[in-house]
Coordinates of C-alpha atoms in Angstrom, one line a residue:
M1 CA -16.6 25.1 -19.7
Q2 CA -19.4 24.9 -17.2
R3 CA -18.7 23.0 -14.0
H4 CA -21.0 21.9 -11.3
R5 CA -20.6 20.6 -7.8
V6 CA -23.1 18.8 -5.6
M7 CA -23.4 19.5 -1.9
I8 CA -24.5 16.7 0.4
S9 CA -25.9 17.2 3.9
A10 CA -25.0 15.0 6.8
A11 CA -28.6 14.0 7.6
V12 CA -29.1 10.3 8.1
V13 CA -32.3 8.4 7.4
A14 CA -33.6 7.0 10.6
A15 CA -32.8 3.3 11.3
A16 CA -30.8 3.0 8.1
I17 CA -27.4 3.9 6.7
G18 CA -28.7 6.6 4.4
F19 CA -28.1 10.1 3.3
V20 CA -30.4 13.0 2.3
P21 CA -29.0 15.2 -0.5
T22 CA -29.3 19.0 -0.5
A23 CA -30.0 21.0 -3.6
A24 CA -27.3 21.0 -6.2
Q25 CA -25.6 24.2 -7.0
A26 CA -23.8 25.4 -10.1
A27 CA -20.3 26.4 -9.4
D28 CA -21.0 30.0 -10.3
Q29 CA -24.0 30.1 -8.0
P30 CA -23.9 30.6 -4.2
A31 CA -24.4 27.4 -2.3
E32 CA -27.2 27.6 0.3
R33 CA -25.7 24.9 2.5
T34 CA -22.2 23.6 3.2
G35 CA -21.0 20.1 4.0
S36 CA -19.6 17.3 1.9
V37 CA -20.0 13.7 1.2
S38 CA -17.3 12.9 3.7
A39 CA -19.6 14.2 6.4
T40 CA -22.3 11.9 5.0
I41 CA -19.9 9.0 5.2
D42 CA -19.2 9.9 8.8
S43 CA -22.9 9.9 9.6
A44 CA -23.3 6.6 7.8
T45 CA -20.6 4.8 9.7
A46 CA -22.0 6.2 12.9
A47 CA -25.5 4.8 12.0
A48 CA -23.9 1.4 11.2
A49 CA -22.1 1.3 14.5
K50 CA -25.4 1.6 16.4
S51 CA -26.3 -1.8 15.0
A52 CA -23.0 -3.4 16.0
V53 CA -22.3 -2.6 19.6
F54 CA -20.1 -4.9 21.8
R55 CA -20.5 -4.9 25.6
S56 CA -19.0 -6.4 28.7
P57 CA -20.7 -5.1 31.8
A58 CA -18.8 -4.2 35.0
E59 CA -20.1 -7.3 36.7
R60 CA -17.6 -9.3 34.7
T61 CA -14.7 -7.5 36.2
V62 CA -12.1 -9.8 37.7
R63 CA -10.2 -8.3 40.8
K64 CA -7.0 -9.7 42.3
S65 CA -4.0 -8.7 44.3
A66 CA -1.2 -7.3 42.2
G67 CA 1.8 -8.5 44.1
A68 CA 3.6 -9.4 47.3
G69 CA 3.0 -5.9 48.7
A70 CA -0.7 -6.0 48.1
S71 CA -3.0 -5.8 51.1
A72 CA -5.5 -8.6 51.3
A73 CA -7.8 -6.4 53.4
A74 CA -7.5 -3.6 50.9
A75 CA -8.4 -5.9 48.1
K76 CA -11.4 -7.2 50.0
D77 CA -12.5 -3.7 50.9
N78 CA -12.0 -2.3 47.3
Q79 CA -14.8 -4.4 45.8
S80 CA -16.0 -1.4 43.9
L81 CA -12.9 -1.2 41.7
S82 CA -14.4 -2.2 38.3
V83 CA -14.7 -1.3 34.6
G84 CA -17.7 -1.8 32.2
L85 CA -16.9 -1.8 28.5
E86 CA -18.9 -0.8 25.4
A87 CA -17.4 -0.6 21.9
S88 CA -18.6 0.2 18.4
G89 CA -17.1 0.4 15.0
T90 CA -16.4 3.9 13.6
S91 CA -15.0 3.1 10.2
A92 CA -13.7 0.1 8.2
H93 CA -10.7 -0.2 10.6
G94 CA -11.7 2.0 13.6
I95 CA -13.2 1.3 17.0
S96 CA -14.5 3.6 19.7
L97 CA -14.2 2.1 23.2
Q98 CA -16.1 3.5 26.3
S99 CA -14.7 2.4 29.6
Q100 CA -17.0 3.1 32.6
I101 CA -14.4 3.3 35.4
N102 CA -15.2 3.0 39.1
T103 CA -12.0 3.7 41.1
G104 CA -13.6 2.4 44.3
A105 CA -11.4 3.0 47.3
G106 CA -8.3 3.9 45.2
S107 CA -7.4 7.5 44.9
S108 CA -5.3 6.9 41.8
V109 CA -5.9 4.3 39.1
R110 CA -3.8 3.4 36.1
V111 CA -5.8 2.3 33.1
D112 CA -4.1 0.0 30.6
I113 CA -5.9 -0.8 27.3
D114 CA -4.6 -3.8 25.4
W115 CA -6.1 -3.6 22.0
G116 CA -5.3 -7.2 21.1
D117 CA -3.1 -6.3 18.2
G118 CA 0.2 -5.7 20.0
R119 CA -0.6 -2.1 20.9
T120 CA -1.4 -0.7 24.3
D121 CA -2.6 2.7 25.6
T122 CA -2.3 3.9 29.2
E123 CA -4.3 6.5 31.0
Q124 CA -4.3 7.8 34.6
V125 CA -7.6 8.6 36.4
T126 CA -8.2 9.9 40.0
Q127 CA -11.9 9.5 40.1
A128 CA -14.8 7.6 38.6
K129 CA -15.3 8.6 34.9
L130 CA -16.4 7.5 31.5
L131 CA -13.2 7.2 29.5
T132 CA -13.5 7.2 25.7
S133 CA -10.7 5.8 23.6
K134 CA -10.3 5.4 19.8
H135 CA -8.2 2.9 18.0
T136 CA -7.5 1.9 14.4
F137 CA -6.7 -1.7 13.6
A138 CA -4.3 -2.7 10.9
Q139 CA -6.4 -5.7 10.0
V140 CA -10.2 -6.3 9.8
G141 CA -11.7 -9.0 11.9
K142 CA -12.2 -9.7 15.5
H143 CA -9.9 -8.4 18.3
K144 CA -10.0 -9.0 22.0
V145 CA -9.7 -5.7 23.9
T146 CA -8.6 -6.0 27.6
V147 CA -8.8 -3.1 30.0
T148 CA -6.9 -3.4 33.3
L149 CA -7.3 -1.0 36.2
T150 CA -4.5 -0.9 38.8
D151 CA -5.2 0.6 42.2
Q152 CA -1.7 2.0 42.8
N153 CA -2.2 2.6 46.5
N154 CA -3.2 -1.0 47.3
N155 CA -1.6 -3.0 44.4
V156 CA -5.0 -4.3 43.4
T157 CA -6.0 -4.9 39.8
A158 CA -9.4 -5.2 38.1
T159 CA -9.7 -6.6 34.5
N160 CA -12.5 -6.8 31.9
S161 CA -12.4 -7.8 28.3
V162 CA -14.6 -7.5 25.2
E163 CA -14.4 -8.9 21.7
V164 CA -14.8 -6.2 19.1
Q165 CA -15.0 -5.9 15.4
A166 CA -14.5 -2.9 13.1
L167 CA -17.0 -2.3 10.2
G168 CA -14.7 -3.1 7.3
S169 CA -14.4 -6.3 5.2
K170 CA -12.1 -7.6 2.5
F171 CA -12.6 -9.4 -0.8
T172 CA -12.3 -13.1 -1.7
P173 CA -12.6 -13.9 -5.4
H174 CA -15.0 -16.7 -6.3
A175 CA -15.0 -18.7 -9.5
P176 CA -17.8 -17.2 -11.6
T177 CA -20.9 -19.2 -10.6
R178 CA -24.6 -18.8 -11.3
L179 CA -26.7 -18.4 -8.1
L180 CA -30.0 -17.5 -9.7
D181 CA -31.6 -18.2 -13.0
T182 CA -35.4 -17.9 -13.0
R183 CA -35.6 -19.6 -16.4
S184 CA -34.2 -22.9 -15.2
G185 CA -34.9 -23.0 -11.5
I186 CA -31.3 -22.3 -10.3
G187 CA -31.8 -20.5 -6.9
G188 CA -35.2 -22.1 -6.2
S189 CA -37.5 -20.4 -8.7
N190 CA -38.3 -21.4 -12.3
R191 CA -40.8 -18.6 -13.0
P192 CA -40.2 -15.0 -14.0
V193 CA -40.3 -12.3 -11.3
T194 CA -43.8 -10.7 -11.3
P195 CA -44.3 -6.9 -11.5
Y196 CA -43.0 -5.4 -8.3
G197 CA -42.2 -8.9 -7.1
V198 CA -39.0 -9.9 -5.2
A199 CA -36.5 -12.6 -6.0
R200 CA -34.4 -13.8 -3.1
V201 CA -30.8 -14.9 -3.8
K202 CA -29.1 -17.1 -1.2
V203 CA -25.5 -15.9 -0.7
G204 CA -24.2 -16.9 2.7
G205 CA -23.7 -20.6 2.9
N206 CA -24.2 -21.1 -0.9
S207 CA -21.5 -22.4 -3.3
G208 CA -18.8 -22.1 -0.8
I209 CA -19.5 -18.6 0.3
P210 CA -19.2 -18.3 4.1
D211 CA -22.3 -17.6 6.3
D212 CA -20.7 -14.4 7.6
A213 CA -20.2 -12.8 4.2
T214 CA -20.9 -9.1 4.5
A215 CA -21.4 -8.2 0.9
V216 CA -21.3 -9.9 -2.5
A217 CA -20.2 -9.0 -6.0
L218 CA -23.0 -10.1 -8.4
N219 CA -23.4 -9.7 -12.1
L220 CA -27.2 -9.2 -12.6
T221 CA -28.7 -9.9 -16.0
V222 CA -32.3 -9.0 -17.0
V223 CA -33.6 -11.3 -19.8
S224 CA -36.5 -10.5 -22.1
P225 CA -38.5 -8.2 -19.8
R226 CA -42.1 -7.7 -20.8
S227 CA -42.0 -3.9 -20.1
G228 CA -39.5 -1.2 -19.2
G229 CA -38.3 -0.7 -15.7
H230 CA -35.4 -1.3 -13.3
I231 CA -34.1 -3.9 -10.8
T232 CA -33.0 -2.8 -7.3
A233 CA -30.7 -5.0 -5.2
Y234 CA -30.6 -4.7 -1.4
P235 CA -29.8 -6.8 1.7
S236 CA -32.6 -9.0 2.9
G237 CA -34.4 -7.7 6.0
T238 CA -34.0 -4.0 5.1
E239 CA -36.3 -1.5 3.5
Q240 CA -36.3 -1.3 -0.3
P241 CA -34.1 1.7 -1.3
T242 CA -34.9 4.2 -4.0
T243 CA -31.9 3.4 -6.0
S244 CA -31.5 1.2 -9.2
N245 CA -29.0 -1.4 -10.4
V246 CA -30.2 -2.5 -13.8
N247 CA -32.4 -0.4 -16.1
F248 CA -34.1 -2.0 -19.1
T249 CA -36.7 -1.6 -21.9
A250 CA -39.2 -4.2 -23.0
G251 CA -37.5 -7.2 -24.7
Q252 CA -34.0 -6.0 -23.8
T253 CA -31.3 -8.4 -22.3
V254 CA -29.0 -6.2 -20.2
P255 CA -26.4 -7.0 -17.4
N256 CA -25.0 -4.8 -14.7
M257 CA -22.5 -5.5 -11.9
T258 CA -23.4 -4.7 -8.3
I259 CA -21.8 -5.0 -4.9
V260 CA -24.6 -5.4 -2.4
P261 CA -24.6 -6.0 1.4
V262 CA -25.8 -9.4 2.5
G263 CA -28.7 -9.5 4.9
A264 CA -28.5 -11.1 8.4
D265 CA -30.2 -14.2 7.0
G266 CA -27.6 -14.6 4.2
Y267 CA -29.9 -13.4 1.4
V268 CA -29.9 -10.6 -1.1
E269 CA -33.2 -9.4 -2.6
L270 CA -33.9 -8.2 -6.1
V271 CA -37.1 -6.2 -6.7
N272 CA -38.6 -6.0 -10.2
R273 CA -39.8 -2.4 -10.5
S274 CA -41.7 -2.7 -13.7
Y275 CA -45.2 -3.5 -14.9
G276 CA -44.2 -6.8 -16.6
D277 CA -42.7 -10.1 -15.7
V278 CA -38.9 -10.4 -16.0
D279 CA -36.4 -13.3 -15.9
L280 CA -33.3 -12.6 -13.7
L281 CA -29.8 -14.1 -13.6
A282 CA -27.3 -13.6 -10.8
D283 CA -23.7 -14.7 -11.2
V284 CA -21.2 -14.3 -8.2
T285 CA -17.6 -13.4 -8.8
G286 CA -16.6 -12.8 -5.2
Y287 CA -17.6 -11.8 -1.7
F288 CA -16.5 -9.7 1.2
S289 CA -15.9 -10.9 4.7
R290 CA -13.8 -10.2 7.8
S291 CA -11.4 -13.1 7.1
D292 CA -7.7 -12.5 7.7
A293 CA -7.0 -14.2 4.4
A294 CA -9.3 -11.9 2.3
G295 CA -7.8 -9.2 0.1
G296 CA -7.8 -5.4 0.3
Y297 CA -8.5 -3.1 -2.7
T298 CA -6.1 -0.7 -4.4
A299 CA -7.8 1.8 -6.7
L300 CA -6.1 2.9 -9.9
E301 CA -6.8 5.7 -12.3
P302 CA -8.6 4.0 -15.2
T303 CA -6.0 2.5 -17.6
R304 CA -6.7 0.8 -20.9
I305 CA -5.1 -2.6 -21.3
V306 CA -7.1 -4.0 -24.2
D307 CA -8.5 -2.4 -27.4
S308 CA -8.9 -4.8 -30.2
R309 CA -9.5 -1.9 -32.6
A310 CA -6.0 -0.6 -32.0
G311 CA -4.2 -4.0 -31.6
L312 CA -3.8 -3.4 -27.8
G313 CA -3.9 -6.7 -25.9
T314 CA -5.3 -8.6 -28.9
W315 CA -5.3 -8.1 -32.7
G316 CA -8.5 -7.3 -34.5
Q317 CA -12.0 -8.3 -33.7
V318 CA -12.4 -11.3 -31.5
A319 CA -13.8 -14.2 -33.5
G320 CA -17.1 -15.8 -32.4
Q321 CA -16.7 -18.7 -30.0
S322 CA -13.1 -17.8 -29.3
Q323 CA -11.1 -16.3 -26.4
F324 CA -7.9 -14.5 -25.7
S325 CA -5.7 -14.1 -22.6
V326 CA -4.7 -10.8 -21.0
Q327 CA -1.6 -10.5 -18.7
V328 CA -2.7 -8.3 -15.7
A329 CA -0.2 -9.1 -12.9
G330 CA 2.9 -6.9 -13.4
R331 CA 1.0 -4.7 -15.9
G332 CA 1.5 -1.0 -15.1
A333 CA 0.8 -0.3 -11.5
I334 CA -0.5 -3.8 -10.8
P335 CA 2.0 -5.9 -8.7
S336 CA 3.6 -8.9 -10.4
S337 CA 2.6 -11.3 -7.5
N338 CA -0.1 -11.8 -4.9
V339 CA -2.9 -10.3 -7.0
T340 CA -6.0 -12.3 -6.4
A341 CA -8.5 -10.3 -8.5
V342 CA -8.8 -7.2 -10.7
A343 CA -11.6 -4.7 -11.2
L344 CA -12.3 -3.9 -14.8
N345 CA -14.6 -2.1 -17.1
V346 CA -15.3 -4.3 -20.2
T347 CA -16.8 -2.8 -23.4
V348 CA -18.1 -4.6 -26.5
T349 CA -18.3 -2.5 -29.6
G350 CA -19.1 -3.2 -33.3
P351 CA -20.4 -6.8 -32.8
R352 CA -21.7 -8.4 -36.0
G353 CA -24.3 -10.4 -34.1
A354 CA -25.9 -10.9 -30.7
G355 CA -24.1 -12.7 -27.9
H356 CA -22.2 -12.3 -24.7
L357 CA -18.7 -12.0 -23.2
T358 CA -17.4 -14.1 -20.3
V359 CA -14.4 -13.0 -18.3
F360 CA -12.7 -15.6 -16.2
P361 CA -9.4 -16.6 -14.6
S362 CA -6.8 -18.3 -16.8
G363 CA -6.2 -22.0 -16.2
Q364 CA -9.9 -22.8 -16.1
Q365 CA -12.6 -23.7 -18.5
A366 CA -15.0 -20.9 -19.5
P367 CA -17.9 -21.0 -17.0
G368 CA -21.6 -20.9 -17.9
T369 CA -21.9 -17.3 -16.9
S370 CA -21.8 -14.0 -18.7
N371 CA -20.5 -10.5 -18.0
V372 CA -21.6 -8.4 -21.0
N373 CA -24.6 -9.2 -23.2
F374 CA -25.0 -7.5 -26.5
S375 CA -27.0 -7.3 -29.7
A376 CA -25.7 -6.7 -33.2
N377 CA -23.9 -3.4 -33.7
Q378 CA -24.5 -2.4 -30.0
T379 CA -21.8 -0.7 -27.9
I380 CA -22.3 -1.7 -24.3
A381 CA -20.0 -1.8 -21.2
N382 CA -20.2 -3.6 -17.8
S383 CA -18.1 -3.5 -14.7
V384 CA -16.3 -6.8 -13.9
I385 CA -14.4 -8.2 -10.9
V386 CA -12.5 -11.3 -12.0
P387 CA -10.1 -13.7 -10.2
V388 CA -6.6 -13.7 -11.6
G389 CA -5.2 -17.1 -12.7
P390 CA -1.9 -18.5 -11.2
D391 CA 0.0 -17.2 -14.2
G392 CA -1.3 -13.6 -13.6
Q393 CA -3.7 -13.7 -16.5
I394 CA -7.4 -13.6 -17.2
N395 CA -9.3 -14.8 -20.2
V396 CA -12.0 -13.0 -22.3
R397 CA -14.3 -15.2 -24.3
N398 CA -16.7 -14.0 -27.1
G399 CA -19.7 -16.3 -26.7
A400 CA -21.4 -15.0 -29.9
W401 CA -21.2 -16.7 -33.3
D402 CA -19.9 -13.5 -34.9
P403 CA -16.8 -11.3 -34.3
A404 CA -16.8 -8.3 -32.0
D405 CA -14.3 -5.6 -30.8
V406 CA -13.4 -5.7 -27.1
V407 CA -12.1 -2.8 -24.9
V408 CA -10.9 -3.4 -21.3
D409 CA -10.0 -0.7 -18.8
V410 CA -8.5 -1.7 -15.4
V411 CA -9.6 0.4 -12.4
G412 CA -8.1 -1.5 -9.4
Y413 CA -6.9 -4.8 -7.9
Y414 CA -7.1 -6.9 -4.8
T415 CA -4.2 -8.3 -2.7
P416 CA -4.2 -10.3 0.5
N417 CA -1.4 -8.3 2.1
G418 CA -2.5 -4.7 1.6
G419 CA -5.1 -2.4 0.1
A420 CA -8.2 -0.9 1.6
A421 CA -11.1 -2.6 3.4
Y422 CA -14.7 -2.2 2.1
L423 CA -17.4 -0.6 4.2
P424 CA -20.8 -1.4 2.7
V425 CA -23.7 1.0 3.2
L426 CA -27.3 0.7 2.3
P427 CA -27.8 1.8 -1.3
T428 CA -28.2 5.6 -1.3
R429 CA -28.7 8.2 -4.0
L430 CA -26.0 10.9 -3.9
H431 CA -26.9 12.9 -7.0
D432 CA -29.7 13.1 -9.5
S433 CA -29.4 15.9 -12.1
R434 CA -33.1 15.5 -13.0
E435 CA -34.0 16.8 -9.5
W436 CA -32.2 20.1 -10.0
D437 CA -32.7 20.5 -13.8
L438 CA -28.9 20.5 -14.4
P439 CA -28.1 17.9 -17.0
V440 CA -24.4 17.5 -17.9
K441 CA -23.7 19.3 -21.1
G442 CA -21.9 17.6 -24.0
Q443 CA -18.1 17.4 -23.6
D444 CA -18.5 18.7 -20.0
Y445 CA -18.2 17.1 -16.6
R446 CA -19.9 17.0 -13.2
W447 CA -17.6 16.9 -10.2
L448 CA -18.4 15.6 -6.8
P449 CA -16.1 16.1 -3.7
L450 CA -16.6 12.6 -2.4
A451 CA -13.6 12.3 -0.2
D452 CA -12.5 15.9 0.4
G453 CA -10.4 16.0 3.6
R454 CA -10.7 12.2 3.9
P455 CA -7.4 10.7 2.5
G456 CA -8.4 7.4 4.1
N457 CA -11.3 7.0 1.6
T458 CA -9.5 5.6 -1.5
A459 CA -12.5 4.6 -3.7
Y460 CA -16.2 4.5 -3.8
V461 CA -18.6 1.9 -5.2
L462 CA -21.1 3.8 -7.2
N463 CA -23.9 2.9 -9.7
T464 CA -23.9 5.6 -12.4
T465 CA -26.9 5.9 -14.7
V466 CA -27.2 8.2 -17.7
T467 CA -30.8 9.0 -18.9
N468 CA -32.7 11.5 -21.0
T469 CA -29.9 11.3 -23.5
R470 CA -30.2 13.6 -26.6
G471 CA -27.6 11.9 -28.6
S472 CA -25.0 9.1 -28.5
G473 CA -21.9 9.2 -26.2
H474 CA -20.1 7.6 -23.3
L475 CA -19.4 8.4 -19.7
S476 CA -15.9 8.5 -18.2
V477 CA -15.3 8.5 -14.5
A478 CA -11.9 9.5 -13.1
P479 CA -10.2 11.5 -10.3
D480 CA -10.0 15.2 -10.6
P481 CA -6.6 16.9 -10.2
N482 CA -8.3 19.9 -8.6
T483 CA -9.3 20.1 -4.9
W484 CA -12.7 21.2 -3.7
A485 CA -11.0 24.3 -2.3
Q486 CA -9.7 25.2 -5.8
Y487 CA -13.2 25.0 -7.2
K488 CA -14.6 27.1 -4.3
N489 CA -12.0 29.9 -4.7
D490 CA -12.0 29.7 -8.5
T491 CA -8.4 28.7 -8.9
W492 CA -9.2 25.4 -10.6
K493 CA -7.6 24.4 -13.9
P494 CA -9.5 22.4 -16.6
P495 CA -8.7 18.7 -16.2
T496 CA -7.9 16.5 -19.1
P497 CA -10.7 14.1 -20.1
P498 CA -9.6 10.5 -19.4
N499 CA -9.0 8.0 -22.2
S500 CA -11.4 5.4 -20.7
S501 CA -15.1 4.7 -20.7
N502 CA -17.6 3.4 -18.1
L503 CA -20.8 3.2 -20.0
N504 CA -22.0 3.9 -23.5
W505 CA -25.4 5.1 -24.7
T506 CA -27.5 6.0 -27.8
K507 CA -30.1 8.7 -28.1
G508 CA -33.1 8.2 -25.8
A509 CA -31.4 5.4 -23.8
T510 CA -31.2 4.9 -20.1
V511 CA -27.9 3.0 -19.2
P512 CA -26.5 2.1 -15.8
N513 CA -23.1 0.7 -14.8
L514 CA -21.2 0.0 -11.6
V515 CA -18.1 2.2 -11.1
Q516 CA -15.4 1.5 -8.5
A517 CA -14.2 5.1 -8.6
S518 CA -10.7 6.1 -7.3
T519 CA -10.6 9.3 -5.3
G520 CA -7.1 10.1 -6.5
R521 CA -5.0 12.5 -4.6
T522 CA -7.7 15.2 -4.1
G523 CA -10.8 13.3 -3.2
V524 CA -12.8 14.9 -6.0
I525 CA -14.3 12.6 -8.7
D526 CA -15.3 13.7 -12.2
F527 CA -18.2 12.3 -14.3
W528 CA -17.5 13.2 -18.0
N529 CA -20.2 13.4 -20.7
R530 CA -18.1 12.5 -23.7
G531 CA -21.1 12.9 -26.0
W532 CA -22.0 16.1 -27.8
E533 CA -25.5 16.5 -26.4
P534 CA -26.7 16.9 -22.8
A535 CA -27.6 13.9 -20.6
D536 CA -28.9 13.5 -17.1
L537 CA -26.7 11.8 -14.5
V538 CA -27.8 9.7 -11.5
V539 CA -25.2 8.5 -9.0
D540 CA -26.0 5.9 -6.3
M541 CA -23.5 4.9 -3.6
F542 CA -23.2 1.3 -2.3
G543 CA -20.0 1.5 -0.3
V544 CA -16.6 3.0 0.3
Y545 CA -13.0 1.5 0.5
Q546 CA -11.1 2.8 3.5
Q547 CA -7.4 2.6 4.1
N548 CA -6.3 2.2 7.7

């Protein structure tokens, strides 16, 4: 079996959270460069931190006598005792604090750093210096950090504070709601998006989504495009990336899930990269923010919970205009309580007519949104994030008039009292087999060391696209039991292909799908071509989940 790895440099695109890929190498060829995607993530978070710096200058220092033994004269004379503060986020939970300390007349100064979360660090300095301290918060959100200098010779203190915020955010499920429909005017436009035109989707402050939402989970659907092309989603106010979210051919109606950062003005932008007009739909299923009440993500190895073909979860093809319920809370590794939403991959196969599937929480009426659109006899998948009903169930509705088989794989869940925080990055291409003439062979896999040496990175949000397909097949994405070191020293063992699917294709098709890929225990992720013919693989990154 042939196996390939992809090496990524740590270069960062100027003024953006972006990465530059190096040349891919076959595993049996010498790599010209070293480095890993983990280094790329470090560079990305460093770039993000530059745009989120928190400061409190030394002029804000408050000095006072520290007790009965303090000398008023000394306090008056030691006006230079001060501390200036500058902080920036380093990861989803991490902060780097720089304290510019001026000891003034004191020969020895104790530095107490109160991180605002019940934890304190203490340092001792004997002269003016720039003190760098790092801290990891248990929770995302704002924290007030207070630094106190104590002149131990004169019992004089000097205090300064700064409000800081790490880069991570957590998820709040949202009842499936349509934010954009260019056919009907929802979202402000009732005309198709013109070739290379941009549709703006208001997210912050819309339909109950807070103004400070950092990213949004949207199901994007292209309807009856006039020519082939793709849609790219990105935060308003930033440069258009070179990635893609939804690929389509003329006349095709196709959906794809995306998690995209929200611009500073509360908007997400969708560019139509085709030579024809296209109608667009955007349905929200949740958003990310730094609210204490939001939920963290726990990634799972893909597990099948519904397969109507085998009688798993429901019996036989799902009749048209009908629905069935699925118990998710308490299923397998999913907790029995406090689960607010689940991340799924939903596949339709063998439909007898055109239609769509809608996935929604139990206890509610089916919304006027869609998750998977299909034509007769088509097999197509889409990533879905759906709120869980109060009874721990979700519903799947077949909106077609004819029966269809349904397959559901669960890949993770959200809980308010645990899980990883999400760190959004600007959409960035990590791998494109077309660039290096290395398509993935049939029944083979491509492995990427996305979190090697970074156990805190528990999952990545990726858009995977298969193109130049020479036959039918499906893509399976799952953690690899081998480490990067095992591949490098040739002690790896062939992994077992997973019993799940992320996207399906036919000969000559280009098919994308969002993947929330677990890093497993090794940090290496496999992309399996389960077809019998070669296919090209494109992997774009949109963010990473990080555990504190």
